[in-house]
Coordinates of C-alpha atoms in Angstrom, one line a residue:
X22 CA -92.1 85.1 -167.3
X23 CA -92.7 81.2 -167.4
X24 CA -89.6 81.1 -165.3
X25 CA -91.5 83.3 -162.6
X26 CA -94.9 81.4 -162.8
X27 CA -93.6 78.6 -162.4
X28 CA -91.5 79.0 -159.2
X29 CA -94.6 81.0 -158.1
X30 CA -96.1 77.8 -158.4
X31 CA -93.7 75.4 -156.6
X32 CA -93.3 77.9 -153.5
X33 CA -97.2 78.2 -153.8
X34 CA -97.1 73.8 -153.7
X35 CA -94.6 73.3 -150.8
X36 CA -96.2 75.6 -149.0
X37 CA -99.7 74.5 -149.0
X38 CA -98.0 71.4 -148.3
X39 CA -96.2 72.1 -144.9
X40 CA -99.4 74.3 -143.9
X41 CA -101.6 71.5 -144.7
X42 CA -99.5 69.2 -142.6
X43 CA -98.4 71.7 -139.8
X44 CA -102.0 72.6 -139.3
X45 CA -103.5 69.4 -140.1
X46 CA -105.9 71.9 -142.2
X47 CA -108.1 70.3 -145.3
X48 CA -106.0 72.1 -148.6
X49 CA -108.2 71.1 -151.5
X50 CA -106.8 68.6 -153.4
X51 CA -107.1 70.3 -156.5
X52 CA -105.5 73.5 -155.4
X53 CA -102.8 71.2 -154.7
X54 CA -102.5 69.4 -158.0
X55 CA -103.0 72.9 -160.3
X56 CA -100.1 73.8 -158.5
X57 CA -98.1 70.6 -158.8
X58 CA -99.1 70.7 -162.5
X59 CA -98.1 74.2 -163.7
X60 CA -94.9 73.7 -161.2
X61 CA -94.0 70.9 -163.2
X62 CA -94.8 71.9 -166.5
X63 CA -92.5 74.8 -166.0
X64 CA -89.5 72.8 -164.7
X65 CA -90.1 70.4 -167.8
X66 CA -90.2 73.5 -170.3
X67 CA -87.1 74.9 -168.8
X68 CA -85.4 71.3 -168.3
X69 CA -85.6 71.4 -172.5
X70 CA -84.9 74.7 -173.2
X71 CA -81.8 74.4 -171.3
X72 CA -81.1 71.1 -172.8
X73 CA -81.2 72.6 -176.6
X74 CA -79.2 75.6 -175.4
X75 CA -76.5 72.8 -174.1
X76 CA -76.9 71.1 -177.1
X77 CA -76.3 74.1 -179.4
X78 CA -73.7 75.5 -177.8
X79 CA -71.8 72.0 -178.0
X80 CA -72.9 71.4 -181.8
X81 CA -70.8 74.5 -182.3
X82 CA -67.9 73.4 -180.2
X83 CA -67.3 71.2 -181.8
X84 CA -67.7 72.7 -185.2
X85 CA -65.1 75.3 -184.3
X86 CA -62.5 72.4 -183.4
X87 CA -63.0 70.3 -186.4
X88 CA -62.7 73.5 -188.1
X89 CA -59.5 74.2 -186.8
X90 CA -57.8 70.8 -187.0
X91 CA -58.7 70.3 -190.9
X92 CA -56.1 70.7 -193.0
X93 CA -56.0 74.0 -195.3
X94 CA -55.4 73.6 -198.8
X95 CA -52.4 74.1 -200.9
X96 CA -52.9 77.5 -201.9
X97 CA -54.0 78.3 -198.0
X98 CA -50.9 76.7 -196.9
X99 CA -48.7 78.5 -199.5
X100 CA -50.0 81.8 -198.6
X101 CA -49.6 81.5 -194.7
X102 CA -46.4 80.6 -195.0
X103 CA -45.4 83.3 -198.2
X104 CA -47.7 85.5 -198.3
X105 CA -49.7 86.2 -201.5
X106 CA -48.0 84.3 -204.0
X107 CA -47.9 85.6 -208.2
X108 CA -50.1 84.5 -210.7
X109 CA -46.9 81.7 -211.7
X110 CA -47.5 80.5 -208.8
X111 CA -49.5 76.7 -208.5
X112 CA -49.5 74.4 -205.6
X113 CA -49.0 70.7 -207.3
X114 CA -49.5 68.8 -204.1
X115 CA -49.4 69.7 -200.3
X116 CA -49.6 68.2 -196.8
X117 CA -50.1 70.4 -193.8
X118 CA -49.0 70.0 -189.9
X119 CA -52.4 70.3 -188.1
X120 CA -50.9 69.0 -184.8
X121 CA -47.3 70.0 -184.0
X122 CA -45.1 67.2 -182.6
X123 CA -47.4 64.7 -184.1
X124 CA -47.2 65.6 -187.9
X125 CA -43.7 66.3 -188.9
X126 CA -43.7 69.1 -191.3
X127 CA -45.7 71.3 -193.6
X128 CA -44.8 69.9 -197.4
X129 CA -45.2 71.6 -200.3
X130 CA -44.7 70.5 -204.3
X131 CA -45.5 73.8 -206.4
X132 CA -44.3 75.1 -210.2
X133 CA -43.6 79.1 -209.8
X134 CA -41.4 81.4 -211.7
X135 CA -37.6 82.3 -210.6
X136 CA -38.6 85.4 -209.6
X137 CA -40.9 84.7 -207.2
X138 CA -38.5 81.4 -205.9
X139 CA -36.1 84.7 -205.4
X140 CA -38.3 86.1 -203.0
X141 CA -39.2 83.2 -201.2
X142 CA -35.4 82.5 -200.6
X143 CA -34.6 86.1 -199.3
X144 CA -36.8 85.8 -196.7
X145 CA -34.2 84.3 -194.2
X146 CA -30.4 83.5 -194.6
X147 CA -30.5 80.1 -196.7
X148 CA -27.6 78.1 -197.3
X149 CA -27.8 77.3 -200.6
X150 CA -25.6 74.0 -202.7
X151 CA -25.9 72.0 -205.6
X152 CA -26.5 68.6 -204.7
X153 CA -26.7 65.3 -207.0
X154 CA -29.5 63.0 -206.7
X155 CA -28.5 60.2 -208.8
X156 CA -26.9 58.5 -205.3
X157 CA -30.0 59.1 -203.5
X158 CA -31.0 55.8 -201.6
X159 CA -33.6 56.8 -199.2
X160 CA -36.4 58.9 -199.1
X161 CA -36.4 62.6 -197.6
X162 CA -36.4 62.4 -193.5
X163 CA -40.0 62.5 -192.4
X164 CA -41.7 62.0 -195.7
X165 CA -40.9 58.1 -196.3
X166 CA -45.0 57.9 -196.2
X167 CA -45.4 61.1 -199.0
X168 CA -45.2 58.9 -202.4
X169 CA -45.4 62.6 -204.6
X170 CA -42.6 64.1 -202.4
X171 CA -39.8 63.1 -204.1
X172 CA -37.3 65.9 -205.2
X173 CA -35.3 63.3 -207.0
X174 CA -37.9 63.1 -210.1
X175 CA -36.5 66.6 -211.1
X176 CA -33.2 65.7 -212.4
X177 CA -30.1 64.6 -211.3
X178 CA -29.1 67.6 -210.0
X179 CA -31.1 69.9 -207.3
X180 CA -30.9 73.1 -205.5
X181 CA -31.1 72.8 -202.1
X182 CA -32.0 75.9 -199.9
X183 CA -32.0 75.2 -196.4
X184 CA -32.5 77.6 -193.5
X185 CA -32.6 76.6 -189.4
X186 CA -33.3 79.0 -186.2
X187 CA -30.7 79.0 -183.9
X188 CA -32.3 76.9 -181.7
X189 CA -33.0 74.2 -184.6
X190 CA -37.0 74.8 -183.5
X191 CA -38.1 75.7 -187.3
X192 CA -35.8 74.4 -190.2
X193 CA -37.3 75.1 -193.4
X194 CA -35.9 73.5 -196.5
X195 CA -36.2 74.0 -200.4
X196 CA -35.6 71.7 -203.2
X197 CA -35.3 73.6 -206.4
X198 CA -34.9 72.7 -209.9
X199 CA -32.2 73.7 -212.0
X200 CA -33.8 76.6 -213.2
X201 CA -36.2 77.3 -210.4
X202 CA -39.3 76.7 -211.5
X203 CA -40.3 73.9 -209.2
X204 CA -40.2 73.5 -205.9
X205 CA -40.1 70.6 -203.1
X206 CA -40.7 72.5 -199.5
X207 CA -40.8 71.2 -196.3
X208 CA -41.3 73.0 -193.3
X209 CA -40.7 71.4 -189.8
X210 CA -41.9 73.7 -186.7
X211 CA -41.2 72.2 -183.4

């Protein structure tokens, strides 16, 4: 309605305006102003309005994107990647990959129970070995900066489950103690 009045009232001002110049005809002034006044007091309510509608809709923008670049928590990570995990199951220490190509890998440090470590590992054809971690010199690829992920401080000996797509575009790898009831992860999606 506002919108109406005062577009009414800037047609109504311009063309008093031309008529009073066209015909050289005496428009009071005032008739001139009220119109000039409720003209621009429209434009000014709308000029806001419009400006806290923009403002709104960009608050919540950008809401949404911080929302969707902040890193989930361990238990949100473990259960997008696993699904619901068991009661056994608790999530020591986690990093997640909010932007691909930048951030290696998803990494994981939880304690579970062996039966549950079971089901994570039938979920794609693993290759599974042994492997001794007393000659270990350097820190796992990609997590040099990660001072808790260190699959080394479960014994000298690990189990290492490691699964790649045939185009090597997701390679998912577990580090497993002995008796499978603590677990290094790392998940690298390219």
């Amino acid at each position: 309605m506002l919108l109406l009045l005062g577009t009414a009232a800037g047609v109504f001002f311009i063309l008093m305006l031309f008529w009073q110049l066209s015909q050289r005809a005496r428009v009071s002034k005032r008739v001139l102003a009220s119109a000039l006044l409720v003209s621009g007091v429209c434009v000014t309510w709308l000029g806001v309005k419009l400006t806290v509608k923009i403002y709104h809709g960009g608050v919540r923008a950008a809401a949404a994107v911080g929302q969707r670049f902040a890193p989930r928590s361990g238990s949100e990570i473990y259960t997008a990647l696993f699904g619901k995990g068991v009661a056994c199951t608790q999530v020591m220490e986690s990093l997640d990959q909010v932007v691909p190509k930048i951030d290696i890998a998803i990494w994981l440090h939880f304690r579970t129970c062996p039966s549950e470590f079971r089901r994570l590992v039938a979920r794609h054809p693993f290759s599974a070995k042994k492997q001794a971690t007393a000659h270990w010199q350097q820190d796992i690829l990609g997590a040099e900066g990660e001072k808790w992920f260190r699959p080394q401080a479960m014994g000298d000996t690990v189990l290492v489950y490691q699964y790649a797509t045939k185009d090597n575009r997701n390679i998912q790898t577990f580090w497993a103690s002995l008796d499978s009831t603590e677990v290094f992860y790392r998940d690298i999606l390219d």
